[in-house]
PDB file of C-alpha atoms in Angstrom:
ATOM      1  CA  LEU A 163     -25.861  10.266  -9.771  1.00 66.00           C
ATOM      2  CA  MET A 164     -23.941  10.546  -6.207  1.00 77.00           C
ATOM      3  CA  ILE A 165     -21.029   8.525  -7.823  1.00 81.00           C
ATOM      4  CA  LEU A 166     -21.114  11.444 -10.577  1.00 85.00           C
ATOM      5  CA  SER A 167     -21.770  14.232  -8.262  1.00 85.00           C
ATOM      6  CA  ILE A 168     -18.512  13.301  -6.164  1.00 85.00           C
ATOM      7  CA  THR A 169     -16.363  12.699  -9.476  1.00 87.00           C
ATOM      8  CA  SER A 170     -17.606  15.998 -10.929  1.00 88.00           C
ATOM      9  CA  SER A 171     -16.326  17.546  -7.805  1.00 89.00           C
ATOM     10  CA  ILE A 172     -13.235  16.193  -7.347  1.00 89.00           C
ATOM     11  CA  PHE A 173     -12.462  18.061 -11.092  1.00 88.00           C
ATOM     12  CA  LEU A 174     -13.865  21.154 -10.077  1.00 89.00           C
ATOM     13  CA  VAL A 175     -11.794  21.483  -7.209  1.00 89.00           C
ATOM     14  CA  LEU A 176      -8.542  20.067  -9.182  1.00 86.00           C
ATOM     15  CA  SER A 177      -9.261  22.254 -12.134  1.00 84.00           C
ATOM     16  CA  SER A 178     -10.465  25.473 -10.626  1.00 80.00           C
ATOM     17  CA  PRO A 179      -7.787  28.228  -9.865  1.00 81.00           C
ATOM     18  CA  SER A 180     -10.385  30.163  -7.568  1.00 85.00           C
ATOM     19  CA  LEU A 181     -11.017  29.678  -3.748  1.00 86.00           C
ATOM     20  CA  PHE A 182     -14.845  30.494  -4.364  1.00 88.00           C
ATOM     21  CA  ILE A 183     -15.286  27.698  -7.246  1.00 90.00           C
ATOM     22  CA  SER A 184     -13.292  24.767  -5.135  1.00 91.00           C
ATOM     23  CA  TRP A 185     -15.738  25.793  -2.183  1.00 91.00           C
ATOM     24  CA  VAL A 186     -18.672  24.771  -4.154  1.00 91.00           C
ATOM     25  CA  GLY A 187     -16.846  21.942  -5.235  1.00 91.00           C
ATOM     26  CA  LEU A 188     -16.601  21.188  -1.697  1.00 92.00           C
ATOM     27  CA  GLU A 189     -19.940  21.654  -1.019  1.00 90.00           C
ATOM     28  CA  LEU A 190     -21.453  19.486  -3.845  1.00 92.00           C
ATOM     29  CA  ASN A 191     -18.759  16.754  -2.471  1.00 92.00           C
ATOM     30  CA  THR A 192     -20.493  16.486   0.851  1.00 91.00           C
ATOM     31  CA  LEU A 193     -23.771  16.640  -0.348  1.00 90.00           C
ATOM     32  CA  ALA A 194     -23.600  13.443  -2.731  1.00 91.00           C
ATOM     33  CA  PHE A 195     -21.604  11.762   0.374  1.00 91.00           C
ATOM     34  CA  LEU A 196     -24.700  12.334   2.798  1.00 89.00           C
ATOM     35  CA  PRO A 197     -26.749   9.450   0.787  1.00 88.00           C
ATOM     36  CA  ILE A 198     -24.152   7.011   0.988  1.00 86.00           C
ATOM     37  CA  LEU A 199     -23.888   7.649   4.762  1.00 86.00           C
ATOM     38  CA  LEU A 200     -27.649   7.140   5.069  1.00 80.00           C
ATOM     39  CA  SER A 201     -27.324   4.018   2.556  1.00 75.00           C
ATOM     40  CA  LYS A 202     -27.342   1.823   6.067  1.00 70.00           C
ATOM     41  CA  LYS A 203     -30.487   3.124   7.837  1.00 70.00           C
ATOM     42  CA  ASN A 204     -30.403   2.565  11.574  1.00 72.00           C
ATOM     43  CA  LYS A 205     -30.056   5.446  14.422  1.00 73.00           C
ATOM     44  CA  LEU A 206     -26.432   5.202  14.937  1.00 77.00           C
ATOM     45  CA  THR A 207     -26.232   6.062  11.099  1.00 81.00           C
ATOM     46  CA  SER A 208     -28.671   9.043  11.075  1.00 83.00           C
ATOM     47  CA  GLU A 209     -26.447  10.469  14.667  1.00 85.00           C
ATOM     48  CA  SER A 210     -23.285   9.985  12.125  1.00 86.00           C
ATOM     49  CA  SER A 211     -24.953  11.762   9.248  1.00 89.00           C
ATOM     50  CA  ILE A 212     -25.533  14.812  11.678  1.00 90.00           C
ATOM     51  CA  LYS A 213     -22.583  14.918  12.881  1.00 92.00           C
ATOM     52  CA  TYR A 214     -20.759  14.568   9.861  1.00 93.00           C
ATOM     53  CA  PHE A 215     -22.811  17.055   8.070  1.00 93.00           C
ATOM     54  CA  LEU A 216     -22.427  19.813  10.911  1.00 94.00           C
ATOM     55  CA  THR A 217     -19.070  19.511  10.880  1.00 95.00           C
ATOM     56  CA  GLN A 218     -18.439  19.456   7.169  1.00 95.00           C
ATOM     57  CA  THR A 219     -20.340  22.939   7.283  1.00 94.00           C
ATOM     58  CA  LEU A 220     -18.221  24.678  10.080  1.00 96.00           C
ATOM     59  CA  ALA A 221     -14.998  23.562   8.220  1.00 96.00           C
ATOM     60  CA  SER A 222     -16.828  24.949   5.173  1.00 94.00           C
ATOM     61  CA  VAL A 223     -17.589  28.140   6.985  1.00 95.00           C
ATOM     62  CA  ILE A 224     -14.187  28.732   8.418  1.00 96.00           C
ATOM     63  CA  VAL A 225     -12.692  28.198   4.636  1.00 94.00           C
ATOM     64  CA  VAL A 226     -14.653  31.034   3.777  1.00 94.00           C
ATOM     65  CA  VAL A 227     -13.697  33.072   6.546  1.00 95.00           C
ATOM     66  CA  GLY A 228     -10.502  32.541   5.607  1.00 93.00           C
ATOM     67  CA  GLY A 229     -11.168  33.416   2.034  1.00 92.00           C
ATOM     68  CA  LEU A 230     -12.549  36.663   2.854  1.00 92.00           C
ATOM     69  CA  ILE A 231      -9.792  37.545   5.498  1.00 91.00           C
ATOM     70  CA  LEU A 232      -7.310  36.681   2.154  1.00 88.00           C
ATOM     71  CA  LEU A 233      -9.656  39.368   0.143  1.00 88.00           C
ATOM     72  CA  VAL A 234      -8.925  42.273   2.833  1.00 88.00           C
ATOM     73  CA  LEU A 235      -5.241  41.244   4.409  1.00 81.00           C
ATOM     74  CA  GLN A 236      -3.580  38.711   1.934  1.00 77.00           C
ATOM     75  CA  THR A 237      -1.290  37.603   4.992  1.00 80.00           C
ATOM     76  CA  GLU A 238      -0.020  34.166   6.391  1.00 84.00           C
ATOM     77  CA  LEU A 239      -3.262  34.425   9.030  1.00 87.00           C
ATOM     78  CA  SER A 240      -5.912  33.939   5.936  1.00 88.00           C
ATOM     79  CA  MET A 241      -3.785  30.766   4.701  1.00 90.00           C
ATOM     80  CA  THR A 242      -3.607  29.468   8.410  1.00 91.00           C
ATOM     81  CA  VAL A 243      -7.674  29.810   8.686  1.00 93.00           C
ATOM     82  CA  ILE A 244      -8.262  28.356   5.017  1.00 93.00           C
ATOM     83  CA  LEU A 245      -5.749  25.808   6.333  1.00 93.00           C
ATOM     84  CA  PHE A 246      -7.457  25.080   9.670  1.00 95.00           C
ATOM     85  CA  GLY A 247     -10.897  24.494   7.574  1.00 95.00           C
ATOM     86  CA  LEU A 248      -9.638  21.893   5.245  1.00 95.00           C
ATOM     87  CA  ALA A 249      -7.715  20.083   8.167  1.00 96.00           C
ATOM     88  CA  ILE A 250     -11.044  19.778   9.903  1.00 96.00           C
ATOM     89  CA  LYS A 251     -12.695  18.405   6.428  1.00 94.00           C
ATOM     90  CA  LEU A 252      -9.724  16.222   5.947  1.00 95.00           C
ATOM     91  CA  GLY A 253     -10.087  14.228   9.213  1.00 94.00           C
ATOM     92  CA  ALA A 254      -6.276  15.355  10.484  1.00 95.00           C
ATOM     93  CA  ALA A 255      -5.111  15.759  13.929  1.00 92.00           C
ATOM     94  CA  PRO A 256      -5.843  17.216  16.355  1.00 93.00           C
ATOM     95  CA  PHE A 257      -8.989  17.717  14.469  1.00 95.00           C
ATOM     96  CA  HIS A 258     -10.410  14.326  13.924  1.00 93.00           C
ATOM     97  CA  SER A 259     -12.650  13.269  16.499  1.00 92.00           C
ATOM     98  CA  TRP A 260     -15.376  13.392  14.651  1.00 94.00           C
ATOM     99  CA  LEU A 261     -14.053  11.250  11.835  1.00 95.00           C
ATOM    100  CA  ILE A 262     -13.694   8.221  14.298  1.00 94.00           C
ATOM    101  CA  THR A 263     -17.528   8.681  15.753  1.00 91.00           C
ATOM    102  CA  VAL A 264     -18.598   9.013  12.258  1.00 93.00           C
ATOM    103  CA  ALA A 265     -16.539   5.919  10.939  1.00 93.00           C
ATOM    104  CA  GLU A 266     -17.963   3.492  13.895  1.00 90.00           C
ATOM    105  CA  SER A 267     -21.419   3.808  12.218  1.00 87.00           C
ATOM    106  CA  LEU A 268     -20.749   3.220   8.647  1.00 90.00           C
ATOM    107  CA  ALA A 269     -20.610   0.071   6.213  1.00 88.00           C
ATOM    108  CA  TRP A 270     -17.270  -0.767   4.991  1.00 92.00           C
ATOM    109  CA  ILE A 271     -17.533   0.597   1.535  1.00 90.00           C
ATOM    110  CA  PRO A 272     -18.851   4.253   2.755  1.00 91.00           C
ATOM    111  CA  LEU A 273     -16.030   3.672   5.459  1.00 93.00           C
ATOM    112  CA  PHE A 274     -13.605   3.197   2.656  1.00 95.00           C
ATOM    113  CA  THR A 275     -15.036   5.932   0.262  1.00 94.00           C
ATOM    114  CA  LEU A 276     -14.742   8.591   3.528  1.00 94.00           C
ATOM    115  CA  LEU A 277     -11.274   7.346   4.277  1.00 95.00           C
ATOM    116  CA  THR A 278      -9.914   8.029   0.448  1.00 95.00           C
ATOM    117  CA  VAL A 279     -12.127   9.742  -1.865  1.00 93.00           C
ATOM    118  CA  GLN A 280     -13.736  12.015   0.662  1.00 93.00           C
ATOM    119  CA  LYS A 281      -9.947  13.333   1.048  1.00 94.00           C
ATOM    120  CA  LEU A 282      -9.106  14.351  -2.391  1.00 94.00           C
ATOM    121  CA  ASN A 283     -10.704  17.617  -3.002  1.00 93.00           C
ATOM    122  CA  PRO A 284      -9.246  19.100   1.173  1.00 94.00           C
ATOM    123  CA  LEU A 285      -6.204  17.544  -0.008  1.00 93.00           C
ATOM    124  CA  PHE A 286      -6.111  19.667  -3.689  1.00 92.00           C
ATOM    125  CA  MET A 287      -7.077  22.875  -1.653  1.00 92.00           C
ATOM    126  CA  ILE A 288      -4.501  22.497   0.751  1.00 91.00           C
ATOM    127  CA  TRP A 289      -2.085  22.078  -1.863  1.00 90.00           C
ATOM    128  CA  SER A 290      -3.204  25.004  -4.223  1.00 86.00           C
ATOM    129  CA  PHE A 291      -4.517  27.731  -1.652  1.00 77.00           C
ATOM    130  CA  SER A 292      -2.235  27.432   1.667  1.00 66.00           C
ATOM    131  CA  GLN A 293       1.309  27.787   2.559  1.00 65.00           C
ATOM    132  CA  ILE A 294       2.591  23.842   2.705  1.00 70.00           C
ATOM    133  CA  ASN A 295       5.669  25.438   4.544  1.00 72.00           C
ATOM    134  CA  SER A 296       3.879  26.999   7.581  1.00 83.00           C
ATOM    135  CA  ASN A 297       3.979  26.453  10.941  1.00 89.00           C
ATOM    136  CA  PHE A 298       0.756  25.223  11.339  1.00 92.00           C
ATOM    137  CA  PHE A 299       1.169  23.248   8.283  1.00 93.00           C
ATOM    138  CA  HIS A 300       4.003  21.151   9.992  1.00 93.00           C
ATOM    139  CA  PHE A 301       1.853  20.697  13.387  1.00 95.00           C
ATOM    140  CA  ILE A 302      -0.820  19.364  11.596  1.00 96.00           C
ATOM    141  CA  VAL A 303       1.553  16.720   9.731  1.00 96.00           C
ATOM    142  CA  PHE A 304       3.487  15.937  13.077  1.00 96.00           C
ATOM    143  CA  SER A 305       0.089  15.430  14.858  1.00 96.00           C
ATOM    144  CA  SER A 306      -1.792  13.159  12.140  1.00 97.00           C
ATOM    145  CA  LEU A 307       1.501  10.930  12.110  1.00 96.00           C
ATOM    146  CA  LEU A 308       1.541  10.716  15.743  1.00 96.00           C
ATOM    147  CA  VAL A 309      -2.184  10.746  16.886  1.00 96.00           C
ATOM    148  CA  GLY A 310      -2.823   8.222  14.217  1.00 95.00           C
ATOM    149  CA  SER A 311       0.084   5.919  15.148  1.00 94.00           C
ATOM    150  CA  LEU A 312      -0.270   5.811  19.209  1.00 94.00           C
ATOM    151  CA  MET A 313      -4.005   5.815  19.231  1.00 94.00           C
ATOM    152  CA  GLY A 314      -4.329   2.804  16.930  1.00 90.00           C
ATOM    153  CA  LEU A 315      -2.339   0.332  19.622  1.00 88.00           C
ATOM    154  CA  ALA A 316      -5.310   0.940  21.838  1.00 84.00           C
ATOM    155  CA  GLN A 317      -7.997  -0.100  19.425  1.00 87.00           C
ATOM    156  CA  THR A 318      -9.675  -3.118  19.551  1.00 86.00           C
ATOM    157  CA  SER A 319     -12.549  -2.072  16.972  1.00 90.00           C
ATOM    158  CA  THR A 320     -11.748  -2.573  13.599  1.00 90.00           C
ATOM    159  CA  ARG A 321     -13.017   0.694  12.237  1.00 93.00           C
ATOM    160  CA  ALA A 322     -11.499   2.665  14.315  1.00 93.00           C
ATOM    161  CA  LEU A 323      -8.109   0.618  13.909  1.00 92.00           C
ATOM    162  CA  ILE A 324      -8.266   1.321  10.202  1.00 94.00           C
ATOM    163  CA  THR A 325      -9.563   4.845  10.580  1.00 95.00           C
ATOM    164  CA  PHE A 326      -6.525   5.709  12.935  1.00 95.00           C
ATOM    165  CA  SER A 327      -4.128   4.155  10.242  1.00 94.00           C
ATOM    166  CA  SER A 328      -5.763   6.524   7.904  1.00 95.00           C
ATOM    167  CA  ILE A 329      -5.001   9.442   9.765  1.00 96.00           C
ATOM    168  CA  SER A 330      -1.413   8.590  10.300  1.00 96.00           C
ATOM    169  CA  HIS A 331      -1.226   8.388   6.390  1.00 96.00           C
ATOM    170  CA  VAL A 332      -2.487  11.660   6.067  1.00 96.00           C
ATOM    171  CA  GLY A 333       0.884  12.847   7.499  1.00 96.00           C
ATOM    172  CA  TRP A 334       2.410  11.410   4.689  1.00 96.00           C
ATOM    173  CA  PHE A 335      -0.400  12.516   1.984  1.00 95.00           C
ATOM    174  CA  LEU A 336       0.636  15.845   3.430  1.00 95.00           C
ATOM    175  CA  THR A 337       4.459  15.539   3.436  1.00 95.00           C
ATOM    176  CA  GLY A 338       4.326  14.121  -0.100  1.00 94.00           C
ATOM    177  CA  MET A 339       2.339  17.027  -1.026  1.00 92.00           C
ATOM    178  CA  ALA A 340       4.964  19.495   0.236  1.00 91.00           C
ATOM    179  CA  PHE A 341       7.550  17.934  -1.963  1.00 92.00           C
ATOM    180  CA  SER A 342       5.064  17.829  -5.121  1.00 91.00           C
ATOM    181  CA  LEU A 343       1.713  16.892  -6.247  1.00 90.00           C
ATOM    182  CA  GLU A 344       2.400  13.719  -7.813  1.00 92.00           C
ATOM    183  CA  THR A 345       4.473  12.508  -4.851  1.00 94.00           C
ATOM    184  CA  GLY A 346       1.662  13.186  -2.927  1.00 94.00           C
ATOM    185  CA  LEU A 347      -0.978  11.629  -5.378  1.00 93.00           C
ATOM    186  CA  LEU A 348       1.311   8.698  -5.842  1.00 94.00           C
ATOM    187  CA  TYR A 349       1.162   7.992  -2.217  1.00 96.00           C
ATOM    188  CA  PHE A 350      -2.714   8.544  -1.724  1.00 95.00           C
ATOM    189  CA  LEU A 351      -3.324   5.937  -4.913  1.00 95.00           C
ATOM    190  CA  ILE A 352      -1.393   3.108  -3.486  1.00 95.00           C
ATOM    191  CA  TYR A 353      -2.446   3.550   0.028  1.00 96.00           C
ATOM    192  CA  SER A 354      -6.362   3.340  -1.631  1.00 94.00           C
ATOM    193  CA  VAL A 355      -5.386   0.218  -3.422  1.00 92.00           C
ATOM    194  CA  VAL A 356      -3.521  -1.669  -0.859  1.00 92.00           C
ATOM    195  CA  LEU A 357      -6.574  -0.566   1.517  1.00 94.00           C
ATOM    196  CA  LEU A 358      -9.049  -1.956  -0.937  1.00 91.00           C
ATOM    197  CA  ALA A 359      -8.686  -5.621  -0.282  1.00 88.00           C
ATOM    198  CA  PRO A 360      -8.747  -5.719   3.790  1.00 89.00           C
ATOM    199  CA  VAL A 361     -11.873  -3.410   3.478  1.00 92.00           C
ATOM    200  CA  LEU A 362     -13.635  -5.941   1.162  1.00 89.00           C
ATOM    201  CA  LEU A 363     -12.511  -9.065   3.146  1.00 87.00           C
ATOM    202  CA  LEU A 364     -13.756  -7.123   6.839  1.00 87.00           C
ATOM    203  CA  GLU A 365     -16.832  -6.523   4.983  1.00 88.00           C
ATOM    204  CA  SER A 366     -17.633 -10.154   3.948  1.00 84.00           C
ATOM    205  CA  THR A 367     -16.980 -11.859   7.332  1.00 82.00           C
ATOM    206  CA  ASN A 368     -18.839  -8.818   9.363  1.00 82.00           C
ATOM    207  CA  VAL A 369     -16.066  -8.479  11.664  1.00 81.00           C
ATOM    208  CA  SER A 370     -16.488  -5.313  14.005  1.00 84.00           C
ATOM    209  CA  HIS A 371     -13.754  -6.100  16.620  1.00 85.00           C
ATOM    210  CA  VAL A 372     -10.332  -7.730  16.554  1.00 81.00           C
ATOM    211  CA  ASN A 373     -11.331 -10.465  19.256  1.00 79.00           C
ATOM    212  CA  GLN A 374     -13.851 -11.720  16.657  1.00 77.00           C
ATOM    213  CA  LEU A 375     -11.293 -12.513  14.035  1.00 74.00           C
ATOM    214  CA  PRO A 376     -10.016 -15.990  16.159  1.00 70.00           C
ATOM    215  CA  LEU A 377     -14.026 -17.293  15.816  1.00 69.00           C
ATOM    216  CA  ILE A 378     -14.615 -16.989  12.675  1.00 71.00           C
ATOM    217  CA  GLN A 379     -13.695 -19.036   9.693  1.00 70.00           C
ATOM    218  CA  ILE A 380     -11.358 -17.125   6.623  1.00 70.00           C
ATOM    219  CA  LYS A 381     -10.380 -19.129   3.756  1.00 74.00           C
ATOM    220  CA  LEU A 382      -6.828 -19.872   3.226  1.00 72.00           C
ATOM    221  CA  GLN A 383      -6.468 -17.901   0.075  1.00 75.00           C
ATOM    222  CA  ASN A 384      -8.254 -14.751   1.810  1.00 76.00           C
ATOM    223  CA  GLN A 385      -6.268 -15.101   4.867  1.00 76.00           C
ATOM    224  CA  CYS A 386      -3.206 -14.674   2.252  1.00 79.00           C
ATOM    225  CA  ILE A 387      -4.828 -11.510   0.794  1.00 80.00           C
ATOM    226  CA  LEU A 388      -5.110 -10.217   3.887  1.00 81.00           C
ATOM    227  CA  PHE A 389      -2.104 -11.042   5.519  1.00 83.00           C
ATOM    228  CA  PHE A 390      -0.205  -9.852   2.373  1.00 86.00           C
ATOM    229  CA  SER A 391      -2.243  -6.523   1.870  1.00 87.00           C
ATOM    230  CA  LEU A 392      -1.959  -5.793   6.024  1.00 87.00           C
ATOM    231  CA  LEU A 393       1.738  -5.969   5.575  1.00 89.00           C
ATOM    232  CA  SER A 394       1.851  -3.674   2.285  1.00 91.00           C
ATOM    233  CA  LEU A 395      -0.538  -1.061   4.337  1.00 90.00           C
ATOM    234  CA  GLY A 396       2.184  -1.278   6.694  1.00 90.00           C
ATOM    235  CA  GLY A 397       4.850  -0.331   4.484  1.00 90.00           C
ATOM    236  CA  LEU A 398       7.019  -3.133   5.067  1.00 88.00           C
ATOM    237  CA  PRO A 399       9.236  -3.461   2.340  1.00 86.00           C
ATOM    238  CA  PRO A 400       9.360  -5.284  -0.492  1.00 85.00           C
ATOM    239  CA  PHE A 401       5.390  -4.825  -0.783  1.00 90.00           C
ATOM    240  CA  LEU A 402       3.830  -1.783  -2.514  1.00 90.00           C
ATOM    241  CA  GLY A 403       3.162  -0.450  -0.148  1.00 92.00           C
ATOM    242  CA  PHE A 404       6.411   0.362   1.014  1.00 94.00           C
ATOM    243  CA  LEU A 405       7.593   2.605  -2.655  1.00 95.00           C
ATOM    244  CA  PRO A 406       5.485   5.355  -1.640  1.00 95.00           C
ATOM    245  CA  LYS A 407       7.290   5.909   1.856  1.00 96.00           C
ATOM    246  CA  TRP A 408      10.342   4.975   0.530  1.00 96.00           C
ATOM    247  CA  VAL A 409      10.281   8.184  -2.010  1.00 96.00           C
ATOM    248  CA  ILE A 410       9.131  10.205   0.618  1.00 96.00           C
ATOM    249  CA  LEU A 411      12.101   9.542   3.310  1.00 96.00           C
ATOM    250  CA  GLN A 412      14.260  10.061   0.324  1.00 96.00           C
ATOM    251  CA  LEU A 413      13.109  13.304  -0.025  1.00 95.00           C
ATOM    252  CA  SER A 414      12.514  14.324   3.064  1.00 95.00           C
ATOM    253  CA  MET A 415      16.831  13.457   3.473  1.00 95.00           C
ATOM    254  CA  THR A 416      17.662  15.229   0.256  1.00 94.00           C
ATOM    255  CA  PHE A 417      16.193  18.155   1.813  1.00 92.00           C
ATOM    256  CA  SER A 418      17.481  17.906   5.442  1.00 92.00           C
ATOM    257  CA  PHE A 419      13.840  17.282   7.189  1.00 93.00           C
ATOM    258  CA  TYR A 420      16.032  14.560   9.427  1.00 94.00           C
ATOM    259  CA  LEU A 421      13.554  14.665  12.373  1.00 94.00           C
ATOM    260  CA  LEU A 422      10.466  14.365   9.925  1.00 94.00           C
ATOM    261  CA  ALA A 423      12.022  11.744   8.470  1.00 96.00           C
ATOM    262  CA  LEU A 424      13.147  10.073  11.957  1.00 96.00           C
ATOM    263  CA  ILE A 425       9.094  10.217  13.487  1.00 96.00           C
ATOM    264  CA  MET A 426       7.808   8.751   9.986  1.00 96.00           C
ATOM    265  CA  ILE A 427       9.920   5.746  10.246  1.00 95.00           C
ATOM    266  CA  LEU A 428       9.143   5.045  14.001  1.00 96.00           C
ATOM    267  CA  THR A 429       5.502   6.007  13.763  1.00 95.00           C
ATOM    268  CA  SER A 430       5.497   3.424  10.476  1.00 94.00           C
ATOM    269  CA  LEU A 431       6.350   0.896  13.097  1.00 93.00           C
ATOM    270  CA  PHE A 432       3.709   1.884  15.370  1.00 93.00           C
ATOM    271  CA  THR A 433       1.289   1.383  12.375  1.00 92.00           C
ATOM    272  CA  LEU A 434       3.084  -2.169  11.302  1.00 91.00           C
ATOM    273  CA  TYR A 435       2.614  -3.229  14.715  1.00 89.00           C
ATOM    274  CA  PHE A 436      -1.199  -2.733  15.099  1.00 84.00           C
ATOM    275  CA  TYR A 437      -1.276  -4.421  11.565  1.00 87.00           C
ATOM    276  CA  LEU A 438       0.459  -7.152  12.487  1.00 85.00           C
ATOM    277  CA  ARG A 439      -1.770  -7.553  16.127  1.00 80.00           C
ATOM    278  CA  LEU A 440      -4.963  -7.521  13.361  1.00 77.00           C
ATOM    279  CA  MET A 441      -3.118 -10.292  11.403  1.00 77.00           C
ATOM    280  CA  PHE A 442      -2.244 -12.527  14.928  1.00 75.00           C
ATOM    281  CA  SER A 443      -5.742 -12.258  15.833  1.00 68.00           C
ATOM    282  CA  ALA A 444      -6.895 -13.652  12.864  1.00 65.00           C
ATOM    283  CA  PHE A 445      -4.195 -16.518  11.956  1.00 65.00           C
ATOM    284  CA  ILE A 446      -2.321 -17.469  15.214  1.00 61.00           C
ATOM    285  CA  PHE A 447      -4.648 -17.605  17.607  1.00 55.00           C
ATOM    286  CA  GLY A 448      -7.784 -18.579  15.329  1.00 51.00           C
ATOM    287  CA  GLY A 449      -5.943 -21.141  13.493  1.00 48.00           C
ATOM    288  CA  ILE A 450      -5.737 -21.674   9.883  1.00 44.00           C
ATOM    289  CA  LYS A 451      -9.537 -23.070   8.399  1.00 47.00           C
ATOM    290  CA  ILE A 452      -9.458 -24.065   4.895  1.00 43.00           C
ATOM    291  CA  ILE A 453     -12.633 -23.870   3.349  1.00 42.00           C
ATOM    292  CA  GLN A 454     -13.829 -24.867  -0.341  1.00 43.00           C
ATOM    293  CA  GLU A 455     -14.700 -21.861  -2.156  1.00 45.00           C
ATOM    294  CA  LYS A 456     -16.291 -21.353  -5.490  1.00 45.00           C
ATOM    295  CA  ARG A 457     -15.082 -19.368  -7.844  1.00 46.00           C
ATOM    296  CA  SER A 458     -16.210 -15.685  -8.064  1.00 47.00           C
ATOM    297  CA  SER A 459     -16.142 -12.124  -9.690  1.00 50.00           C
ATOM    298  CA  ALA A 460     -15.343 -10.901  -5.834  1.00 52.00           C
ATOM    299  CA  SER A 461     -12.433 -14.204  -5.483  1.00 57.00           C
ATOM    300  CA  PHE A 462     -10.999 -12.397  -8.880  1.00 53.00           C
ATOM    301  CA  LEU A 463     -11.243  -9.101  -7.491  1.00 59.00           C
ATOM    302  CA  LEU A 464      -9.179  -9.906  -4.225  1.00 56.00           C
ATOM    303  CA  ASN A 465      -6.535 -12.078  -6.512  1.00 56.00           C
ATOM    304  CA  PHE A 466      -6.017  -8.705  -8.610  1.00 56.00           C
ATOM    305  CA  LEU A 467      -5.727  -6.559  -5.389  1.00 57.00           C
ATOM    306  CA  LEU A 468      -2.794  -9.139  -4.006  1.00 55.00           C
ATOM    307  CA  GLY A 469      -1.152  -8.763  -7.139  1.00 55.00           C
ATOM    308  CA  LEU A 470      -1.393  -5.122  -6.984  1.00 57.00           C
ATOM    309  CA  SER A 471      -0.267  -5.334  -3.060  1.00 56.00           C
ATOM    310  CA  LEU A 472       3.213  -7.600  -3.910  1.00 57.00           C
TER     311      LEU A 472
END
């Protein structure tokens, strides 16, 4: 029922030309995700659920205020207010603080959902109702690229590291959508597919901090999957994750956005660095541990995801 509600809300937002109907889809999505947040019952999860709900409610109120201003004035101010509310929902920098605290208390699969599926509705609404060439939009793009990559360098928590990486990728999502919806969705789809393999492996090993990686035993096959998936997630050529970044960089150069292209390249190097640090912790310092394993549907899925990442 929750999955059906989330899926319905996405189609509702995507197909609706009305800001009000899209807002209803946003709220349906928020309410459907709350039970997923509470799937792991403890004090931290309860606090994070309340923080998530209050943040999303505040963002929704801001979007409604922007819609009311739009009805009266129809100026750039209304679009800026709407974009402000949607940026909070998206967890884009510099409105990302709630996302980090919520992410730290989540299990890996709900976290994956928060960092991928839950971003679709705000992204669609930004594309539909906001001025993507405004100064405020550019501010959000640059902030997300810089904050996500630079703050990720200081993280030892694997969840925080993946979350800051996601914030950096938001800058890429938005840049792609500024050129076309198809470009933004291509980046989003590839990012989601590539992210799934590391999330499944980190969930199976129950790793919360980078310094735990040398202490656990990871199957050789899974080490290879994690290795290549993280390289792809960092956008290293010739892996799949490099393809959408290359497309967006080419478009940026075509339209003479040289400063944006330079910042995207530099921030990609930072994100690639902390992915490499994660891999070194797992493989170099921990050594290679070969463990006999039985074939299972999970290993088949990981092999399939590895194939997609290459």
